Structures are given as C-alpha cells and as structure tokens.
PDB file of C-alpha atoms in Angstrom:
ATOM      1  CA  UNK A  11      64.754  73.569  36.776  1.00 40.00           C
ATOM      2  CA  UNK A  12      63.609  73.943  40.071  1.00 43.00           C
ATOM      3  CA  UNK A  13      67.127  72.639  41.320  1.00 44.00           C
ATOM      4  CA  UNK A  14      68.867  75.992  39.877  1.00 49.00           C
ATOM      5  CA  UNK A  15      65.932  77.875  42.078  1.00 48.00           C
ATOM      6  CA  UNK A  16      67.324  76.520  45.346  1.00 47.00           C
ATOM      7  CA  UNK A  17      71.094  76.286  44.711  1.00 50.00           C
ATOM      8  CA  UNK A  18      71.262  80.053  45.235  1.00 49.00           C
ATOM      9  CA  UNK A  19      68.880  80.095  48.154  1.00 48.00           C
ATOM     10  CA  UNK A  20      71.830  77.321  49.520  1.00 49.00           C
ATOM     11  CA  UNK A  21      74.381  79.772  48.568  1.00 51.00           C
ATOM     12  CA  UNK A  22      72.785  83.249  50.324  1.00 46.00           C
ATOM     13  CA  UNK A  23      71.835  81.359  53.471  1.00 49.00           C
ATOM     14  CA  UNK A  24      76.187  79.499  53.834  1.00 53.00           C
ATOM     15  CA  UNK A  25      76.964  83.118  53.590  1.00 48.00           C
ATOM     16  CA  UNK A  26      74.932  85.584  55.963  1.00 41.00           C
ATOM     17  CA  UNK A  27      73.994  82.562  58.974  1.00 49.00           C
ATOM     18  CA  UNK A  28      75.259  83.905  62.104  1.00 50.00           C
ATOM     19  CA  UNK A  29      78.300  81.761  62.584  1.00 45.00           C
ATOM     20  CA  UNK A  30      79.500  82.998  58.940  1.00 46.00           C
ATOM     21  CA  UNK A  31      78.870  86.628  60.081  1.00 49.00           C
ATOM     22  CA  UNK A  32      81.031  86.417  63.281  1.00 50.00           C
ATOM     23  CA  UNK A  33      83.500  85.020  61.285  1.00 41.00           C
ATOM     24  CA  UNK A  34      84.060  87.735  58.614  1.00 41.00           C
ATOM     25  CA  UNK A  35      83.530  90.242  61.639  1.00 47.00           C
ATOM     26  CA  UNK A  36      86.810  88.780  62.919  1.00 46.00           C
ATOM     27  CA  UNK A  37      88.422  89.214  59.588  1.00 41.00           C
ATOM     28  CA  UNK A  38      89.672  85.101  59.522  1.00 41.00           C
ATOM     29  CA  UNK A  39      89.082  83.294  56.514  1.00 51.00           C
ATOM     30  CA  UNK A  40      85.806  81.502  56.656  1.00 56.00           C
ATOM     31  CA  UNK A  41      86.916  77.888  55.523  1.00 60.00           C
ATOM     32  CA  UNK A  42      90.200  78.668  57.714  1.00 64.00           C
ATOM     33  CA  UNK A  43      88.315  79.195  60.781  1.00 66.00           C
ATOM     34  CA  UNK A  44      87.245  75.045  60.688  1.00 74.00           C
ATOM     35  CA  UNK A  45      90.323  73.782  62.748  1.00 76.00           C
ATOM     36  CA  UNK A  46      89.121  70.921  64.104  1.00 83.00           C
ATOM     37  CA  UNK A  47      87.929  67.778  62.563  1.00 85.00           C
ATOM     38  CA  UNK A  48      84.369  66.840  61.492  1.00 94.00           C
ATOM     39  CA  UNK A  49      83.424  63.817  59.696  1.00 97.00           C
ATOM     40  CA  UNK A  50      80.059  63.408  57.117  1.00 98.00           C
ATOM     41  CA  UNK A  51      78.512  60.085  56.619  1.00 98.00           C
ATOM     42  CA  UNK A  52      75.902  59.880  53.181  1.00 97.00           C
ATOM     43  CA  UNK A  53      74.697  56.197  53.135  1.00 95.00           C
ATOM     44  CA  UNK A  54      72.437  53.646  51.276  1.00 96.00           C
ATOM     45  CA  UNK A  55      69.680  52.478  53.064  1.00 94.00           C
ATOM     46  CA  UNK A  56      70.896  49.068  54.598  1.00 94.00           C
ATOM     47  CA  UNK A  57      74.279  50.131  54.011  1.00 95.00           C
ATOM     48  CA  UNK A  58      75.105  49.598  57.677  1.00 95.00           C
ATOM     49  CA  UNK A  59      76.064  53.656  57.708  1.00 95.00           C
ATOM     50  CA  UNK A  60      74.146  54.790  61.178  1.00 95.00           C
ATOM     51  CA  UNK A  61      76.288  51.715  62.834  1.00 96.00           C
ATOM     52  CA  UNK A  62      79.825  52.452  61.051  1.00 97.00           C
ATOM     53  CA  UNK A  63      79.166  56.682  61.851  1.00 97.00           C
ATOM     54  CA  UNK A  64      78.059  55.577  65.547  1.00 97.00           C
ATOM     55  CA  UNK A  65      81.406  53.060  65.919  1.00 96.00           C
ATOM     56  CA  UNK A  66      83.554  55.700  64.708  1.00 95.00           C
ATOM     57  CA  UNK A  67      82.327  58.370  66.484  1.00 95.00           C
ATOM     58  CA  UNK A  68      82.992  56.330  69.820  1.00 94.00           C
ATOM     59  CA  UNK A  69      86.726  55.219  68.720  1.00 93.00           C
ATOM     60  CA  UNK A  70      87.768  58.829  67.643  1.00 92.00           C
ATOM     61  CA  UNK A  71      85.464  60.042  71.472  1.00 92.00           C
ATOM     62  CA  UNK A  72      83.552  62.463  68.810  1.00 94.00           C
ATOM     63  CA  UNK A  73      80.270  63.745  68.806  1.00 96.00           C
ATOM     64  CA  UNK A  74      77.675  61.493  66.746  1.00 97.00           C
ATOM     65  CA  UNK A  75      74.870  63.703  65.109  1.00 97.00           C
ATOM     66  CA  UNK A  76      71.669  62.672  63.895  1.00 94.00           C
ATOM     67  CA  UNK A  77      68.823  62.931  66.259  1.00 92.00           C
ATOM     68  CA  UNK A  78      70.477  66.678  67.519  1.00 93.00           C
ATOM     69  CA  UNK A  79      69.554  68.160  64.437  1.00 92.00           C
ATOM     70  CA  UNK A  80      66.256  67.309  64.824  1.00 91.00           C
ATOM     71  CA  UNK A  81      65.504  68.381  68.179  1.00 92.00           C
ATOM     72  CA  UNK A  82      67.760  71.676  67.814  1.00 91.00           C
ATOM     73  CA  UNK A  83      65.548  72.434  64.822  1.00 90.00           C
ATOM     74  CA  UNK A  84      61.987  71.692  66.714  1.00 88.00           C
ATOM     75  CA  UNK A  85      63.465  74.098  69.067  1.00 89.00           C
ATOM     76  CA  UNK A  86      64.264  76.952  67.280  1.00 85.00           C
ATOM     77  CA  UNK A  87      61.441  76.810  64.807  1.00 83.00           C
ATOM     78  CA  UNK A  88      58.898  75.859  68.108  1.00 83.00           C
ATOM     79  CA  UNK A  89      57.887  72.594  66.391  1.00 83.00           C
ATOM     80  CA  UNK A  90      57.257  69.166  67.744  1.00 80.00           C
ATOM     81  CA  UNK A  91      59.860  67.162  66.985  1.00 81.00           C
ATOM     82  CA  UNK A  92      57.296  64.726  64.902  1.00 81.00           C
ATOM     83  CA  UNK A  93      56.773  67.859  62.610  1.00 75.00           C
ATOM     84  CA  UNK A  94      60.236  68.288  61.651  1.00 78.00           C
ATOM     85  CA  UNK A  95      60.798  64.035  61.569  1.00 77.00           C
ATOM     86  CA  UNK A  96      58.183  64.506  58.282  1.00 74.00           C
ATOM     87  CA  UNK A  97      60.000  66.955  56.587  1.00 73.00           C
ATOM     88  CA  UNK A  98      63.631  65.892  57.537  1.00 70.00           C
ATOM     89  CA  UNK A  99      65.904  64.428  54.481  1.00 61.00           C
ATOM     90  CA  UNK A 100      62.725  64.661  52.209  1.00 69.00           C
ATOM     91  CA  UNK A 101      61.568  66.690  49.178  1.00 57.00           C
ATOM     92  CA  UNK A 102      58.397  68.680  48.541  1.00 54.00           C
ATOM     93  CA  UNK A 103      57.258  70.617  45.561  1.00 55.00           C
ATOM     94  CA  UNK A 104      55.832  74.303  45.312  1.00 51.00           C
ATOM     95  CA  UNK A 105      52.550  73.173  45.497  1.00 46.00           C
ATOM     96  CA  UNK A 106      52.685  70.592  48.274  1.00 56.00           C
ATOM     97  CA  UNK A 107      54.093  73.448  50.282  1.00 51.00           C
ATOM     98  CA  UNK A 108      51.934  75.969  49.642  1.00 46.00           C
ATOM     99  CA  UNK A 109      48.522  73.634  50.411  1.00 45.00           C
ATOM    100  CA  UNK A 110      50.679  72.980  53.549  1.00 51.00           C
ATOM    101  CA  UNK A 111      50.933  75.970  55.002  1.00 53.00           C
ATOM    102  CA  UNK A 112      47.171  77.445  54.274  1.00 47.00           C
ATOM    103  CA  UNK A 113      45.871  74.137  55.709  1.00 47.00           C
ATOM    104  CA  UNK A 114      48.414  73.035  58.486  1.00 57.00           C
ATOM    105  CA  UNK A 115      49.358  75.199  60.787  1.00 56.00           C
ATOM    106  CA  UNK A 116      51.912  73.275  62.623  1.00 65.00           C
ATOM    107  CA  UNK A 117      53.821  72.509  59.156  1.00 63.00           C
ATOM    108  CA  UNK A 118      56.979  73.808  58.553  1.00 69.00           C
ATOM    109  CA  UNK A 119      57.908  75.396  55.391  1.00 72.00           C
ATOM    110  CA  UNK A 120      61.206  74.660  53.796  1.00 75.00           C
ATOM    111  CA  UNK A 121      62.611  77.984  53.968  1.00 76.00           C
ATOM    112  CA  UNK A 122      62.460  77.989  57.300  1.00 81.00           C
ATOM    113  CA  UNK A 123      63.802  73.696  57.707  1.00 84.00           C
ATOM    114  CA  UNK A 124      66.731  74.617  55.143  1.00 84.00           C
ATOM    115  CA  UNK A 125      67.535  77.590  56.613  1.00 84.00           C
ATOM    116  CA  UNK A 126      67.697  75.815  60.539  1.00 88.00           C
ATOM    117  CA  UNK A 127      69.322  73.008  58.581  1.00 90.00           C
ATOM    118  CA  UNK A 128      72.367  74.535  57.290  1.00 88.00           C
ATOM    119  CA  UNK A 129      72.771  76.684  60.299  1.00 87.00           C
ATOM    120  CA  UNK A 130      72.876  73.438  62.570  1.00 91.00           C
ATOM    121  CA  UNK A 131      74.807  71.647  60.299  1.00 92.00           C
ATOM    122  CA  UNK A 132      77.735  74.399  59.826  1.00 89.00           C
ATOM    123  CA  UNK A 133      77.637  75.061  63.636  1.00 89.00           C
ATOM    124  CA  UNK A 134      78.597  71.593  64.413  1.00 92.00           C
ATOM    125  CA  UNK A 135      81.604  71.027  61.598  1.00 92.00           C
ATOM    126  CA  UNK A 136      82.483  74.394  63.080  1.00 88.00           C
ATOM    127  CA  UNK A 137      82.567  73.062  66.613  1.00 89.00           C
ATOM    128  CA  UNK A 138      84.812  69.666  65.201  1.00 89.00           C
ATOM    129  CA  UNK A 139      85.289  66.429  66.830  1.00 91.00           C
ATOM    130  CA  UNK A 140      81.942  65.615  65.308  1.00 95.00           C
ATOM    131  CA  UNK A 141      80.847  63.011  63.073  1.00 97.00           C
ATOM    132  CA  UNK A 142      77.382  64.323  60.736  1.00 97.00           C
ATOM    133  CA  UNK A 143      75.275  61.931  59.494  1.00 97.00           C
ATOM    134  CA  UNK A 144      73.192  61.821  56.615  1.00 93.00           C
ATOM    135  CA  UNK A 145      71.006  65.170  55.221  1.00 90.00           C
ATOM    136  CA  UNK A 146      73.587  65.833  52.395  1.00 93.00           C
ATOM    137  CA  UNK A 147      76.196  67.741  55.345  1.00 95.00           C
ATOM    138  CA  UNK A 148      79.078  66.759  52.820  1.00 94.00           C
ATOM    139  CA  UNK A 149      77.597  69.839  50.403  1.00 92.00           C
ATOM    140  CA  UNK A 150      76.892  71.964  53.370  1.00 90.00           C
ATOM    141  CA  UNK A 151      80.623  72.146  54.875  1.00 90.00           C
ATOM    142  CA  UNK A 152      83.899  73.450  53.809  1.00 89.00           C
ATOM    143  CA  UNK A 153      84.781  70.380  51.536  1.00 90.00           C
ATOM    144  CA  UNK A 154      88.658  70.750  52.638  1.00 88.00           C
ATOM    145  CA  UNK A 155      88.362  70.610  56.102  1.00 90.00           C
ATOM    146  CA  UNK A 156      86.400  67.105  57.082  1.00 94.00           C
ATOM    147  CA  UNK A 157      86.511  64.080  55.836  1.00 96.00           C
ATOM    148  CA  UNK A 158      83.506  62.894  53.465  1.00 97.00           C
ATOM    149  CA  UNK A 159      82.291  59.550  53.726  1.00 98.00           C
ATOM    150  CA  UNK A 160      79.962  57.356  51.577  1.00 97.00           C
ATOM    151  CA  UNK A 161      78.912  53.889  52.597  1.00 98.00           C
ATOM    152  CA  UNK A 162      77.060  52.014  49.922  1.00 97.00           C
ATOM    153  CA  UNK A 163      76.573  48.138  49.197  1.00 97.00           C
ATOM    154  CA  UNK A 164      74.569  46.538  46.845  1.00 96.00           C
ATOM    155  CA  UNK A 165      71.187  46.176  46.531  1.00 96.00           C
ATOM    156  CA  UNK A 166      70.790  42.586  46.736  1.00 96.00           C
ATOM    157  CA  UNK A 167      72.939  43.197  49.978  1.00 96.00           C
ATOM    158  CA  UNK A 168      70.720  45.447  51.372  1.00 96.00           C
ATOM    159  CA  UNK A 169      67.436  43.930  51.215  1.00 97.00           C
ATOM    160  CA  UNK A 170      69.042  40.900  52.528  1.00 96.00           C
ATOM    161  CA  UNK A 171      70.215  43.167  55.761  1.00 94.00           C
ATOM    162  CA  UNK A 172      66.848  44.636  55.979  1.00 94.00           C
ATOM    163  CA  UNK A 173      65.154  41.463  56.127  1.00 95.00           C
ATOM    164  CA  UNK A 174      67.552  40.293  58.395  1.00 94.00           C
ATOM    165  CA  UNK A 175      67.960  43.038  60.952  1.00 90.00           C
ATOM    166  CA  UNK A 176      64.251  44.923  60.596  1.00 90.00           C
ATOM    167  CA  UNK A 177      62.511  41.733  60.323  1.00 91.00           C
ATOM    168  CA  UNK A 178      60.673  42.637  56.469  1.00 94.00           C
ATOM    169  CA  UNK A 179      59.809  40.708  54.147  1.00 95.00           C
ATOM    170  CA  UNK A 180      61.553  40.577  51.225  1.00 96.00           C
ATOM    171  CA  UNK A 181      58.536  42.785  49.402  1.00 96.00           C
ATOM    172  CA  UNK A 182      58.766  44.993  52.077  1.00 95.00           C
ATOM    173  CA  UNK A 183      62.597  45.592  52.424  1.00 95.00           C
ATOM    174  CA  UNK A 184      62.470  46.224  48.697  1.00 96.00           C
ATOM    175  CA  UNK A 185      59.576  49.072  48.995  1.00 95.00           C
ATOM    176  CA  UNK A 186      61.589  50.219  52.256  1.00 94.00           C
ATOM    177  CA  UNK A 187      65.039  50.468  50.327  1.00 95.00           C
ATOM    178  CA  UNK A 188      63.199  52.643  47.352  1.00 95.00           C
ATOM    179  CA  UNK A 189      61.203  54.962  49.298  1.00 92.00           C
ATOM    180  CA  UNK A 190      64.520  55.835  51.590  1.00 93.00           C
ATOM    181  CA  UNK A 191      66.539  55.935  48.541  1.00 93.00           C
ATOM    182  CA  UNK A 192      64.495  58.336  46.238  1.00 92.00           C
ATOM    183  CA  UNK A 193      63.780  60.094  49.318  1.00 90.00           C
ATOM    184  CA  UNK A 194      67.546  61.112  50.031  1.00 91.00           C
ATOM    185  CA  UNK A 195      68.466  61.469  46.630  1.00 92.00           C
ATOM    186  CA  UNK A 196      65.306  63.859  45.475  1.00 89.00           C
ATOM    187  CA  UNK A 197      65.781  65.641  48.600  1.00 88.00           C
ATOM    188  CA  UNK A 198      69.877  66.603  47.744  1.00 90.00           C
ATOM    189  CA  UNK A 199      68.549  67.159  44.138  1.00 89.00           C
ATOM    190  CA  UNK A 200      66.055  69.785  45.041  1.00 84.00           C
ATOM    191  CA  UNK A 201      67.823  71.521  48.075  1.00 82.00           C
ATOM    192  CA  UNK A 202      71.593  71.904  47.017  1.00 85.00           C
ATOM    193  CA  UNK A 203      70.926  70.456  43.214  1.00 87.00           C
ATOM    194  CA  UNK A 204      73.408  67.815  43.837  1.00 91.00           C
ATOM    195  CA  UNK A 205      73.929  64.211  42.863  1.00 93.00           C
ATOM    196  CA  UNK A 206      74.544  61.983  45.857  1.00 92.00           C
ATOM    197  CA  UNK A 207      75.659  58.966  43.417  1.00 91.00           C
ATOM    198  CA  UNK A 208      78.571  60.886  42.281  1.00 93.00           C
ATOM    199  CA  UNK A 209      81.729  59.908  43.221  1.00 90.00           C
ATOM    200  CA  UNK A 210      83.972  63.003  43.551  1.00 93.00           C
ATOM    201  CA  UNK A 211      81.194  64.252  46.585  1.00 94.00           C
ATOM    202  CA  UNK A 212      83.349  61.947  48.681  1.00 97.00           C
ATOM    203  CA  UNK A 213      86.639  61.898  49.960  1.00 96.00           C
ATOM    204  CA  UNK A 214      85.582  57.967  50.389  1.00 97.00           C
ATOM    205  CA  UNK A 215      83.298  55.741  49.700  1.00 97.00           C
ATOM    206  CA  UNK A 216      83.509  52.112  51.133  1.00 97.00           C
ATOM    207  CA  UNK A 217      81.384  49.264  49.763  1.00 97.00           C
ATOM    208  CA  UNK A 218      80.642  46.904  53.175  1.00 97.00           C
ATOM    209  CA  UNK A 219      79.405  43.945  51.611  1.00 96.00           C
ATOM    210  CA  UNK A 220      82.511  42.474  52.935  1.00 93.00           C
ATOM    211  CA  UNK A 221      83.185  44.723  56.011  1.00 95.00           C
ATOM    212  CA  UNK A 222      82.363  44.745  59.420  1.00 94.00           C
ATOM    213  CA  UNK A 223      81.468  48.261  61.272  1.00 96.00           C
ATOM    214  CA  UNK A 224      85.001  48.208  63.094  1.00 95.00           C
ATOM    215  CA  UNK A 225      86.716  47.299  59.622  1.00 96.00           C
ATOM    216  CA  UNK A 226      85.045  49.974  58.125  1.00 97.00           C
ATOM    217  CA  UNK A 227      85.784  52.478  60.590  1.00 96.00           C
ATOM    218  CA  UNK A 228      89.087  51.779  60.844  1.00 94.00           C
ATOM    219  CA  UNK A 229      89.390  52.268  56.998  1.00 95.00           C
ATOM    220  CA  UNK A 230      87.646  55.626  57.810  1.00 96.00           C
ATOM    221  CA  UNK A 231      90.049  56.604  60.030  1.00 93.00           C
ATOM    222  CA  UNK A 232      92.914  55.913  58.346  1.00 92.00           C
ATOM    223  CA  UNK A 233      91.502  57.888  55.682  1.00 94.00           C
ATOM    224  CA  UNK A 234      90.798  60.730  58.205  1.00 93.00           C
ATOM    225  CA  UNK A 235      94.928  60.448  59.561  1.00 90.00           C
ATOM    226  CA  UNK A 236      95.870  61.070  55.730  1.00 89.00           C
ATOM    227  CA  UNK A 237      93.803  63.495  54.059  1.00 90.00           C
ATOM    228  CA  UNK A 238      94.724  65.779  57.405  1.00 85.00           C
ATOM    229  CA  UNK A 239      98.637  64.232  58.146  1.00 80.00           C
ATOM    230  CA  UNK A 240     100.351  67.731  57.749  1.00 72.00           C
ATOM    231  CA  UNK A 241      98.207  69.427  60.255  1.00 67.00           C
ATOM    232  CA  UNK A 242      99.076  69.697  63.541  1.00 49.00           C
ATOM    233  CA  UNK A 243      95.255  70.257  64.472  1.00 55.00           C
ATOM    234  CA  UNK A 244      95.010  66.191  63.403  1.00 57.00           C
ATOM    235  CA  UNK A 245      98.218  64.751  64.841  1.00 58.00           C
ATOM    236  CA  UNK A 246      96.501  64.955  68.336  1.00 59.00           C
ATOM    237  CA  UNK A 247      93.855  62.121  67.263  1.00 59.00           C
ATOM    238  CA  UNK A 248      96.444  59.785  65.984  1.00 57.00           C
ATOM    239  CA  UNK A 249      96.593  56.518  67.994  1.00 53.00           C
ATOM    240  CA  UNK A 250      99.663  55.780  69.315  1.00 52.00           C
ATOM    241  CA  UNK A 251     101.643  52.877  68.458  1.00 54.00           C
ATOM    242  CA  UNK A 252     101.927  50.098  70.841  1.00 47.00           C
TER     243      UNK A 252
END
C-alpha cells in the first residue's frame, strides 16, 4: 500500500532533521526537550477551525501558524509561494509526480515539501507558545507534549456556513466541502498513513454546531490547563482568578 511506503520515509526524516540532531548531540531526551506549549488544530472544512485556532492563539498571546509554513517552505526550497500553495495539504501519486518534474520545472516534488514540512512543523512545537494549524501537525509532534485539537460539525452545518460566510451556492459549498475534505484526508493517508477521522488522534475534538469561537476556545483552553496541570512549564499561562 503506498501508505506503508511513506510511513517510514515520515519516520527517517522525525529522526535525522536538524533540530532532532542537536538534540541527541546534547544528550536530552528528544520528546523531553518540548517544554513549552504548542497547540494543533485538524478541522472540517466549515468547521469554523481557522477562526477558533486564530481566537485562541490571541487569548493564550501565542503564535498562530498557517501561512508561515508556507512562506518558510517557498524559502528554503526557492519556490514561489503559489508553487508550494498547490501542493500544500494535498496528495499526489507516483505518476503525477514524476510527469511533474520532467515537465515543470518550478514543481516541487514531495520529498523535498514533506521533508521542509516536518522540519517547519517540529521547529515551531519545539519553539512553544504556538498554535499549528491544519497539515496533519498532530502526527508530526511529540503527542505528549501539546494539546491536539479537532473541530468538526456536521455536514448539513457546514454547507450552511459556507453558503453563508463564502457566499456559494448550495451546489457549490457542497463540491467545496468534498474537494477540501478528500483533499486533507488523502493527503494524511498517503504522507503519515493516518486516519484523520479517528478519534484517539486527538486529545479533543469539539463539535461547534452549538459553539461560538470564544466558547470553543475557552473549552480548548481548559483542556490545555488540564492535560498539562502538574507542570510547572503550564502554570505560567493559567489566568488568574478575579
């Protein structure tokens, strides 16, 4: 299954990227060396995620990441930023690769994306205070030290928000939802041959059919105060009572 193929490829790349290495060279336990928090976001399309990830991110004075990993990955590959937008969060077979590369010569292959991928990704959750949206970062970083989000709602729900808040039509938010949907999910599947609808990926996964973005992230939060209460690292971002 071509899954199995790039589940190792996952593995050899979390292990010899250059924030790994200077770990081990300092003789600290990789997962160890994490101290500081870092949230991941996975959402539905129309889920409201981008809004609840960018609310949170704001309340806790984190980092929100999305568009970084983009532009950090146009830079170190040299690629325009619209080269790496067509490949980001999307799967591609053997062939579609190959005919690619012989006949593009600005296309990036996905050695080369995965591999600036998982180095981005693991250098933020490294840094902390960050919250990662999106391009399956819960299977990238140490699973124990962030908090792992899912927000999901259901369908019916989210073609109503597209319509409402992209202005589709019904026809179209439906085409919209699927094409975003398989696209996520194939894309986990073939890079870190994961299923993004399981429910033990997630430290949490809210359904916000009937919450708002702050109600949400202060669920999120909450969650984030627990899963971390006997660390001192995650007292420090504990509001104070009034």
């Amino acid at each position: 299954m071509q899954q199995n193929f790039y589940a190792p490829l996952i593995d050899k790349l979390f292990n010899f990227l250059d924030i790994k290495q200077k770990l081990f060279e300092e003789n600290l336990d990789a997962e160890d060396a994490f101290v500081n928090p870092f949230i991941t976001i996975a959402r539905e399309p129309g889920s409201g995620g981008a809004p609840i990830a960018k609310s949170l991110a704001k309340k806790l004075g984190f980092e929100y990441v999305d568009e970084q990993i983009i532009e950090e990955i146009a830079n170190s590959t040299q690629k325009r930023k619209a080269i790496v937008k067509q490949v980001d969060e999307k799967s591609r077979t053997h062939i579609e690769d190959i005919l690619h590369s012989v006949f593009n010569a600005e296309y990036m292959d996905e050695t080369t994306y995965v591999h600036e991928l998982v180095r981005i990704i693991l250098t933020y959750a490294y840094k902390g205070k960050t919250v990662i949206i999106g391009r399956g970062a819960n299977f990238i970083t140490p699973f124990a030290r962030g908090l792992h989000v899912n927000i999901t709602a259901p369908y019916s729900v989210r073609v109503q928000r597209a319509m409402d808040f992209e202005g589709h039509s019904n026809a179209k938010a439906k085409q919209v939802i699927a094409d975003v949907e398989k696209e996520r999910k194939d894309f986990v599947k073939q890079y870190f041959g994961k299923n993004i609808t399981k429910v033990n990926s997630y430290d949490l996964s809210i359904n916000t059919t009937y919450f708002g973005v702050q109600e949400a992230r202060d669920v999120i939060i909450e969650a984030l105060y627990r899963k971390f209460s006997k660390s001192l690292t995650y007292q420090q971002f504990k509001p104070k009572k009034k």
